XYZ file of C-alpha atoms in Angstrom:
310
model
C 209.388 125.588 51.821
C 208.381 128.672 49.927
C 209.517 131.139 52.858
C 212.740 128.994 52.937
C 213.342 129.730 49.623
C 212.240 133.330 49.480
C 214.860 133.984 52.431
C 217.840 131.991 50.846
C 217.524 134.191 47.880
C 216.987 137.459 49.868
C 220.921 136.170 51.630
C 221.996 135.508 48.425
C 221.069 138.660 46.564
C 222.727 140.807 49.487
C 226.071 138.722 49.593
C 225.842 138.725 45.649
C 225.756 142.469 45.296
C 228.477 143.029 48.450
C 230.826 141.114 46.483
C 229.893 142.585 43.351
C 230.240 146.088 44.273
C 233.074 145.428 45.803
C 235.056 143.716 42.899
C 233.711 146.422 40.285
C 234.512 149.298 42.726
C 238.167 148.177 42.980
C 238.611 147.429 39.146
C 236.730 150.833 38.086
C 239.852 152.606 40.353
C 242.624 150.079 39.688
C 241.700 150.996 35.711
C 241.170 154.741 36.278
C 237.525 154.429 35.244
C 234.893 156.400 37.041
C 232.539 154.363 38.820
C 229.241 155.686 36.980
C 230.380 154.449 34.126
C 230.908 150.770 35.302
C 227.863 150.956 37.040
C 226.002 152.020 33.428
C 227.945 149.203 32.355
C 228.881 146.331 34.084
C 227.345 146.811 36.994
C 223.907 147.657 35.037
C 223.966 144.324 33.044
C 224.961 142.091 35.607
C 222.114 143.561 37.674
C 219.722 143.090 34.890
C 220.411 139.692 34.203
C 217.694 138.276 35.830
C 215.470 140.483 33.590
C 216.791 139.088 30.716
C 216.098 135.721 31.750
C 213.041 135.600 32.729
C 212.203 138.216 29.404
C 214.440 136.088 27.347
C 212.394 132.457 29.036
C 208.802 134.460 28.312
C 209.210 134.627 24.918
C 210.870 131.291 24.490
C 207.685 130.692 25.938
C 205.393 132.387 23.582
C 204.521 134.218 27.118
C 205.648 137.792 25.444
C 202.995 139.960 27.668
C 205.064 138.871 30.587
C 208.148 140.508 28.766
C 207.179 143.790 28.567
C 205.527 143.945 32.142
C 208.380 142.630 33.746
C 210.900 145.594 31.905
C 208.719 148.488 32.294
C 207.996 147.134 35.985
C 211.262 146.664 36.665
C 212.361 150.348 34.839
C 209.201 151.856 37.201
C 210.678 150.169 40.415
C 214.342 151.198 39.262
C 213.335 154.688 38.975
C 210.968 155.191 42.010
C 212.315 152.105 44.955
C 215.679 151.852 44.184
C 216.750 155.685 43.398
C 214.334 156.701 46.114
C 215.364 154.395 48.980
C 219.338 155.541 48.198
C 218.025 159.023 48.367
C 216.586 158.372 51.533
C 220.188 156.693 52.502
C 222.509 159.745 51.613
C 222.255 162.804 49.432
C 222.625 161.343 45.592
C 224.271 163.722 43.541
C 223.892 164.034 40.191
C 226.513 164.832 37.764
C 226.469 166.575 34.331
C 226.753 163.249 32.376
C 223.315 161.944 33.698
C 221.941 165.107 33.132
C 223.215 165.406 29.954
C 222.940 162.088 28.388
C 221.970 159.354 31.055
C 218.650 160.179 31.683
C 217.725 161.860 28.444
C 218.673 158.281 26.845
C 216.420 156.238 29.293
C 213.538 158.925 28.516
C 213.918 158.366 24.957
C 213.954 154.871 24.794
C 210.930 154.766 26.875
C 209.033 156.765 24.626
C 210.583 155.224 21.888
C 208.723 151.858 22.965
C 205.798 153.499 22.986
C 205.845 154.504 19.893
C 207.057 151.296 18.288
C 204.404 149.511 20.391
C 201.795 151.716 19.733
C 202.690 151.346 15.907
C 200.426 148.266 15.024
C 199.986 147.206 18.910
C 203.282 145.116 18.882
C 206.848 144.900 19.184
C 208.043 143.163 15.985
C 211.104 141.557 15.060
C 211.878 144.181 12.673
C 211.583 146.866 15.968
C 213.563 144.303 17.917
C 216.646 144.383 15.947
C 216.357 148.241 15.709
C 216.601 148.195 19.847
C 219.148 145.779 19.832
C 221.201 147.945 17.377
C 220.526 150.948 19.548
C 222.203 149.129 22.340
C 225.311 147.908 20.590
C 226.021 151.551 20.047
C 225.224 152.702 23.480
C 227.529 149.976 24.746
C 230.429 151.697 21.636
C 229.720 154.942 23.371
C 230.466 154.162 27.003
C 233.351 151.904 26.402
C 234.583 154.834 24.210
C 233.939 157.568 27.160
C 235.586 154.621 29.537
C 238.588 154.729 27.634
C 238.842 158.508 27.217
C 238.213 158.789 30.889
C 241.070 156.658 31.943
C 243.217 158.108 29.239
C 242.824 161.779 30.824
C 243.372 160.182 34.290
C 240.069 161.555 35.096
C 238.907 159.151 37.676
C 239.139 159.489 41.506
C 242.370 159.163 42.806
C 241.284 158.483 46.643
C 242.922 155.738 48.659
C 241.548 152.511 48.699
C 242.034 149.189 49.543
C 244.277 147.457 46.944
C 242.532 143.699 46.344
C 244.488 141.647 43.668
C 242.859 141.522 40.440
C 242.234 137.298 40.718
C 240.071 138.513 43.401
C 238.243 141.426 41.414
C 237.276 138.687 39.018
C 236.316 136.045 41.635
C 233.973 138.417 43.543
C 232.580 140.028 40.247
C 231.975 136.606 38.704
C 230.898 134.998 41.900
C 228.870 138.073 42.737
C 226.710 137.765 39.389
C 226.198 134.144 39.881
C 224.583 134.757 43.576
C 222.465 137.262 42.385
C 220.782 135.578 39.157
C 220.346 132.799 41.258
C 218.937 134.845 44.310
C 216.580 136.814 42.131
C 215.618 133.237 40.537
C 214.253 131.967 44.040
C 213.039 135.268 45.436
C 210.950 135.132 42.293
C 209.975 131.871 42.365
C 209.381 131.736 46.240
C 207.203 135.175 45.834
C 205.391 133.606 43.201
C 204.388 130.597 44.681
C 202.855 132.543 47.804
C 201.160 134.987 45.764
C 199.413 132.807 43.796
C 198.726 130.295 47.357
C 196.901 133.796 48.126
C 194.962 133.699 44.694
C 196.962 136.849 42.675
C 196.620 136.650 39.145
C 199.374 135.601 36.941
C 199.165 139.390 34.986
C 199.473 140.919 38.645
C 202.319 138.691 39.377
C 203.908 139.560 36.865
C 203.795 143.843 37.036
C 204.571 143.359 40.976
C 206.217 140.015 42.423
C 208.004 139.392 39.241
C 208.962 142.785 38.197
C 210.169 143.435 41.846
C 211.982 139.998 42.276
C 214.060 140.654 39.444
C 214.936 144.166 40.237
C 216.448 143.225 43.652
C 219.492 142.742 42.522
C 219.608 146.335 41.374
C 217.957 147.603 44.832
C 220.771 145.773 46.751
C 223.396 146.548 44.390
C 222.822 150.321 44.938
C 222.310 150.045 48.423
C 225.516 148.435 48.931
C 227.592 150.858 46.506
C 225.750 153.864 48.877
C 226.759 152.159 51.786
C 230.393 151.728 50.498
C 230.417 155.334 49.371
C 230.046 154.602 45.781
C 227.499 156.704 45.291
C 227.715 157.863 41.042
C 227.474 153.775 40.462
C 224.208 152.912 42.454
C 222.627 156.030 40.462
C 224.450 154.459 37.168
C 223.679 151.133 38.308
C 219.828 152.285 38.143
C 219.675 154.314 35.031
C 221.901 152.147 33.107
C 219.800 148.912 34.349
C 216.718 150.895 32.355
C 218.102 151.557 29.327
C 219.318 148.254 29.222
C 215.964 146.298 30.343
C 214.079 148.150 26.810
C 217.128 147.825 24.237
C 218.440 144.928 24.965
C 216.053 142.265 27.013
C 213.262 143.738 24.578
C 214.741 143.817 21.711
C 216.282 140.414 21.827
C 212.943 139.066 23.557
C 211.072 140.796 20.590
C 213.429 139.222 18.100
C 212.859 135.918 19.235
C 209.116 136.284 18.963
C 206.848 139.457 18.284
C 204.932 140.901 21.686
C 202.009 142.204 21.558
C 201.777 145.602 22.972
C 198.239 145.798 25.408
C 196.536 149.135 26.346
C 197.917 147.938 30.167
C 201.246 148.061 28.296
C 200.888 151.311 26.785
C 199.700 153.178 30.474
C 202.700 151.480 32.352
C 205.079 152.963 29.611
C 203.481 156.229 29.758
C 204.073 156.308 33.801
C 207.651 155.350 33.434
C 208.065 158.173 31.299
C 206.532 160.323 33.540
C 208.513 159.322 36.131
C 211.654 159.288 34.344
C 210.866 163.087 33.887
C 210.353 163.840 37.683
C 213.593 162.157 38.091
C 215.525 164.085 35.370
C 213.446 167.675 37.015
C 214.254 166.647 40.534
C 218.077 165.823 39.833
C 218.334 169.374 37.553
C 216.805 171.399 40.532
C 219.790 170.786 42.887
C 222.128 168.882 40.890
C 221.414 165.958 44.079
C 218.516 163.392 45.118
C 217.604 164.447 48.588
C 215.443 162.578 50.955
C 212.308 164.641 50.839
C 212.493 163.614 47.081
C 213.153 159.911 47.624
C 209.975 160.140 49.831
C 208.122 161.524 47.308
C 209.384 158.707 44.663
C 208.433 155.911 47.028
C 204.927 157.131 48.129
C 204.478 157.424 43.732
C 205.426 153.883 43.617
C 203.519 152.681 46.186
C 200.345 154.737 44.650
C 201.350 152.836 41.157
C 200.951 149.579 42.792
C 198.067 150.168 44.012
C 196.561 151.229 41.047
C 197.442 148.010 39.618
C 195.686 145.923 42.160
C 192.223 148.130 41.255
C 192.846 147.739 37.894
């Protein structure tokens, strides 16, 4: 029953994202939007729902530790698995924006959890709020270059298949639905076999859990590679970080307070680290190339190791 489950969700969080790329694709172009910014959008917070839930459930909970290890996991698995597989795929460029602001933003709101954590060895409710406000003006700021963006016509003009707007909404809606509830039992299958094999719940949570809930955003960017959407599976990723620490954390944090562990503070530290190799190895060639994505999956896989020695 568990490897029923765990393979129902894996169908559903491919057919999910398909859909879902497909629907946000179409009504990025139909709207004269450029698709990294629905994918730091949209695409980003549907992706990141499951996150939010299981964050969101944790601290309902009073299970906070879980909160923090299954963002930063998540950010650490965005970063390394999901950029590095779709630099493995095709050649991801990387555009002045990301550069400029995308990355640098998702670098300092890492570090800025660090520093809030570090600041009496929790996340309050005070330091929730401030994240949460932090977010409601990074949301302002793209919806503000959005509409700029279609008001200058600056979007790509290629052909594409026209799909009614009903349908846009359908697949978005119905894509989002498949993939919170996919991520739900890939999670919950995973679970159940890792702990049949005797993992700990803290391990479960900075691998199976962390990893189950960013497989939405793996697919998702797949898929958008796959159908040549290339700026919104790297938006998609970046956008899904930033949005895992400002807004699952700081509403998780505002709920209840987390306490911020020295395993905390080390897993932090690595995703910034590896948020800077990413921002280095996009500013080197202005693209992700394969040798790189190879090098981000062999770090990741060296992380998770670590974690299992710990």
């Amino acid at each position: 029953m568990m490897y029923f489950i765990l393979i129902a969700g894996f169908i559903l969080l491919i057919k999910g994202a398909d859909f879902f790329v497909e629907g946000s694709s179409s009504t990025a172009k139909m709207l004269k939007v450029p698709s990294l910014i629905i994918g730091m959008t949209i695409v980003a917070m549907g992706t990141s729902l499951p996150e939010a839930s299981v964050s969101i459930s944790a601290s309902l909970a009073g299970k906070n530790s879980l909160s923090i290890s299954n963002a930063v996991g998540s950010n650490i698995f965005n970063l390394m698995v999901v950029i590095g597989l779709c630099a493995l795929f095709a050649a991801v460029p990387v555009n002045r924006e990301t550069l400029k602001r995308d990355l640098p933003l998702s670098l300092i709101v890492a570090a800025l959890l660090l520093g809030l954590g570090t600041v009496g060895n929790e996340i309050s409710r005070f330091d929730g709020v401030i994240l949460s406000v932090i977010f409601a003006v990074f949301l302002f700021v793209m919806v503000k270059s959005a509409m700029n963006s279609r008001k200058n016509g600056s979007a790509e003009q290629e052909e594409y298949k026209i799909i009614p707007v009903w349908k846009c909404i359908v697949f978005m809606i119905g894509g989002v639905a498949a993939i919170i509830i996919g991520g739900k039992m890939v999670v919950n299958g995973a679970s159940d076999i890792a702990r049949s094999f005797g993992m700990s719940d803290t391990l479960i949570g900075m691998t199976i859990v962390a990893i189950g809930t960013s497989l939405p955003e793996l697919v998702t960017s797949v898929v958008a590679v796959r159908k040549k959407e290339i700026d919104m599976a790297l938006g998609n990723a970046v956008g899904s970080n930033i949005f895992n620490i400002l807004f699952v954390l700081g509403i998780a944090a505002a709920i209840s307070p987390m306490t911020f562990t020295t395993e905390n503070l080390i897993d932090t530290a690595v995703l910034i680290g590896m948020t800077i190799l990413v921002f280095f190895f996009g500013l080197s060639k202005k693209k992700l190339v394969r040798w790189q994505g190879a090098v981000m999956l062999l770090l990741y896989c060296a992380y998770t190791a670590y974690l299992f020695i710990r």
